Amino acid sequence: SFLPGAIVRVKLLHFVTYDAVEFRPGPYLNMVIGPNGTGKSTVVCAIALGLGWKPAVLGRAKDVAAYVKQGYDDGSIEIELKGPKGKSNLIIKRFISKRDNKSDWQLNGKKSTQKDVTAKVAELNIQIENLCSFLPQDKVADFARMAPPELLKETQRAAGEERLSEWHAKLIELGKGDRELSESLDKEKSEMQNLQERNDVLQRDVRRYEERRKIEDAIENLKVAIPFAKYAEIKARYDECKKDRDARKKELLELRKEQEPTETILEELTDYKEKIELRRKAVEKSIEKDVRALTKRQESIDVLVSEGKMSDTTEKLDTVKRRELERTRHMKTLQDSIRDLQAGLGDESPRQETAALDRSLREVKEKIRTITRDNREKQTAMEEIANDCRSLHRQKTEITQKLTELDNVKGRRLKILEQADNQAFRGVMWLRENQGMFQEKVYEPVMLELSINDTRRAAAVESCINWQSMRTFVCQTRADYDLFTRELVDKQKLRLNVVEQEGGKTLSQHNRPCSQEKLEELGFQAFVIDLIDGPEPVLNYLCSSAYLHTIPVAADERGVNAEAVEESRLFKRFIVGQTNHTISYSNYGNRSAQTLSRGLKDARTFNVSVNVQEKRQLDERMQDFADKLKSNEKDQGKLQKELQVNQKKLDELEARKLEEERVEVQGARNRWEKAKVALDTKRVSLKREQEKPSSAVERQKLKETVVELVRKHASVTQEVKAYITQQVKLRAQHESLILQGLQHDGKVAAVRALLKAQAASHKDAERALEHGASLCDDHVRQPRASLCHWGPRGIRQCSACVCSAACSHLAHCFQMDRSVQELEDELIANKAQLNLVSGVSAGVIETYNKRKKLIDALEKKVNEKETEKARSEAALKKYKDRWLSALTELVSAVSEKFSQAFERIGCSGEVRISENADFDLWGIDILVKFRDTEALQLLTGQRQSGGERSLSTILYLMSLTELSRSPFSLVDEINQGMDQRAERAVHDQMVEVTCKDTASQYFLITPKLLPNLRFHERMKVLIINNGEWLPETFNCECRR
């Protein structure tokens, strides 16, 4: 029947009046009785301090060390609370050290912090600081003196709806904002009205200023209109000149048009002359070609005549025998020549052996070899670079695998965090996605950021960092802390531990207890902070919270003298091997030291750690590899470009080499072909000699040959005759074309003379046109000069444009239809009127305009704030309706129970809501009446007697009990000053209220007990006996 959060067991050691005590209260009313001084209020103190509250809530000693029993250096409180449904009970233990006025905490046997304990207690809705739920003896008077606003807040927390306090806080906030907005709005409205009134005073001056400006504008317009009126007169003369100029221009165009046929004839004659010249050149080429053919035919005749010159037939017949001999010798000679030629020719055509070609080819080949060799070197270098790149990529892959293995360590720790604290794990996941939202880097929980240099020391390091610190996020700035907590704690409702380092000590400012030499002299190697690596802000947090820079560590007991360490008084804690030593020093006498030793637990978080130095070295090597790869790629690109240039040169040299070899081969082949032709000729000659017929046949052959020669001579002669005839015709045609060309030259000269005469006429017309244009320019400059007299504005208005359309537009704007005299008269009248209107300072107008802008800006701000105020009032009304409805229901219920309780004792009581314009000043008024002759009066710390205040207080608290959301309530000696009648009535009502099935746990501390009181079977009476400690065996029996 215990509600979650109810006290199941309390155990005290060396606490105030107790050496040792353990008791178990019941789930309903617990009456704790005992003589004064036996330790009743000590139980109250133990409950408050044991659940994490500060001594201030008790109204007694301010230091927690004062609650340790005299004669002891430390004490402890152990409280077991009923756990939520389906969960085990929560055991909270507080160790109090009188020596340093500090406390150590445990939750369910594990080391913890006061913050964690407070959080757990808050989850169970235990409200020790609320006087409506927990009223120590020394705070009874404070309850009556409690201001109505404070009483309202505490009542809401103790018995109201869960969101009642939240709504009230929101109303206070909105109300404050609404008041500030109203004040600001009233201020700005007042300022705007003041500015408007001041501007209204200047309104007349502004109107007078605008009237003067209107007259000045009219004068300026007239000053521009008068030159335009004068300009109209000049424009008429300009139009006449322009008309004359246009006529001359037309005349010049007509002359040029008349000249066009002549120019066309000249172009036609020139084209025809060019055609004649082309035909003449074609005829000349034909003549030259026929001459060359004729010469060739003449040479053929000469050859025929020379070859056809026959020897005397008789002479030939006489010499037949001689010719036969000569033929034999000739055949012998031919055979020798054929043999020699065959030996020289071979099967293929020989190459040309020329020094120049060889030299050129050698140079080309040498360049080719040089470039090829350079290419091979570059290709070798590129292969070496490629091999180096492959090696670098291979090493880079190995390092990436090692880095992945190192990162897996952090992943395993993250898995541990997810299993142990899912909310912190969710915070890490959110932070990794939103790190960019923060000004500086926000560090993940300490357990993820740290790395142990030597995993053998993991247990030592882990023993110095509690779980609360392990799961702590570290922010470097207050702004980042506010943003982080707002996003995760406020919005996502995650229960996270977050710290910020801004404004605190830096890591270097945490001074170590001694130097390294002194540390080694005592047998230690390092401090705990030296065994870990991590970001500086994280290490700084650990120095601030866990004092890791003050805890020395030794690998084993060799060299460590515990007595010397105690005498040095440098350390309160040190670690040797697998043992943790805690030193405490007495505050009395010789201040002797006492060392408590306990073994270290195995590391669970840091048993696998990242070697930060190795990771840093791997990261540096990865960067080196990246730089080398980049450099190699750059060198490879450079070599590739050089190879391309070399290849281009090589292609050019190869082409040149092939060309020269082609020339060489062609020359050698020509010579080989000539030699082969000679050989073939020799062979033909030899065959011819061998096939020659006999002398008779030869004679007959000679005759036939002569006949053939004669025939050929006649044929060639006929061809020569035809060529000569053709030559005569071509030369006659050539002479005719020359004559035609001379005739056309005469015609062209005549046409050019005619064009020259026409050009002279054009010049006269152009000069006349220029004269007309000059007159027009003079007439344009006259109106410009007259406008210049009226200053830059006149020039801007007239521009430099004198075109008809533009002038008509400006004339319409400036009343050019009126005479110059009328415009000048109007100008004089306006000047006179201007003198009658007094001038207004430009500063006045500037002030007016500036103030007008301020008024407009203020009006805009006022409108915006009125809109904002309407929204604020709407939100205020929405929250007020919710809050007031729930509050009225709560106060009505409390008032009804309070009134009924007072009626039972023959008195009157009422609880009311005290309203105020400021929601922060709303309160609860407790009205009481103890005499029939009195009216209801407000309960205060001065008006009623002590007994009346106590009675009113306990009845109010009892009225809240049935509505309370707290798992237990406590009142200490509330019945002091009551008469027996009232005390008995209060006792009966308390038993009735706190022993119901639905009642929560209740503690009543009292030093006295009236006879014949009403008791209930659900009540538990705890009697405090003052005396020595009973034997253990007896104690056990009592427990049974």
PDB file of N, CA and C in Angstrom, residues 146 633 789 1020:
ATOM      1  N   MET A 146       4.077  33.292   6.256  1.00  0.00           N
ATOM      2  CA  MET A 146       4.214  33.151   4.813  1.00  0.00           C
ATOM      3  C   MET A 146       3.269  34.124   4.117  1.00  0.00           C
ATOM      4  N   GLU A 633      50.556  13.761 -58.956  1.00  0.00           N
ATOM      5  CA  GLU A 633      49.622  14.060 -60.040  1.00  0.00           C
ATOM      6  C   GLU A 633      50.080  15.294 -60.820  1.00  0.00           C
ATOM      7  N   HIS A 789      21.727  82.788 -71.239  1.00  0.00           N
ATOM      8  CA  HIS A 789      21.648  83.965 -70.387  1.00  0.00           C
ATOM      9  C   HIS A 789      20.823  83.704 -69.127  1.00  0.00           C
ATOM     10  N   LYS A1020       0.870   3.743  12.630  1.00  0.00           N
ATOM     11  CA  LYS A1020       2.076   3.127  13.173  1.00  0.00           C
ATOM     12  C   LYS A1020       2.689   4.118  14.142  1.00  0.00           C
TER      13      LYS A1020
END
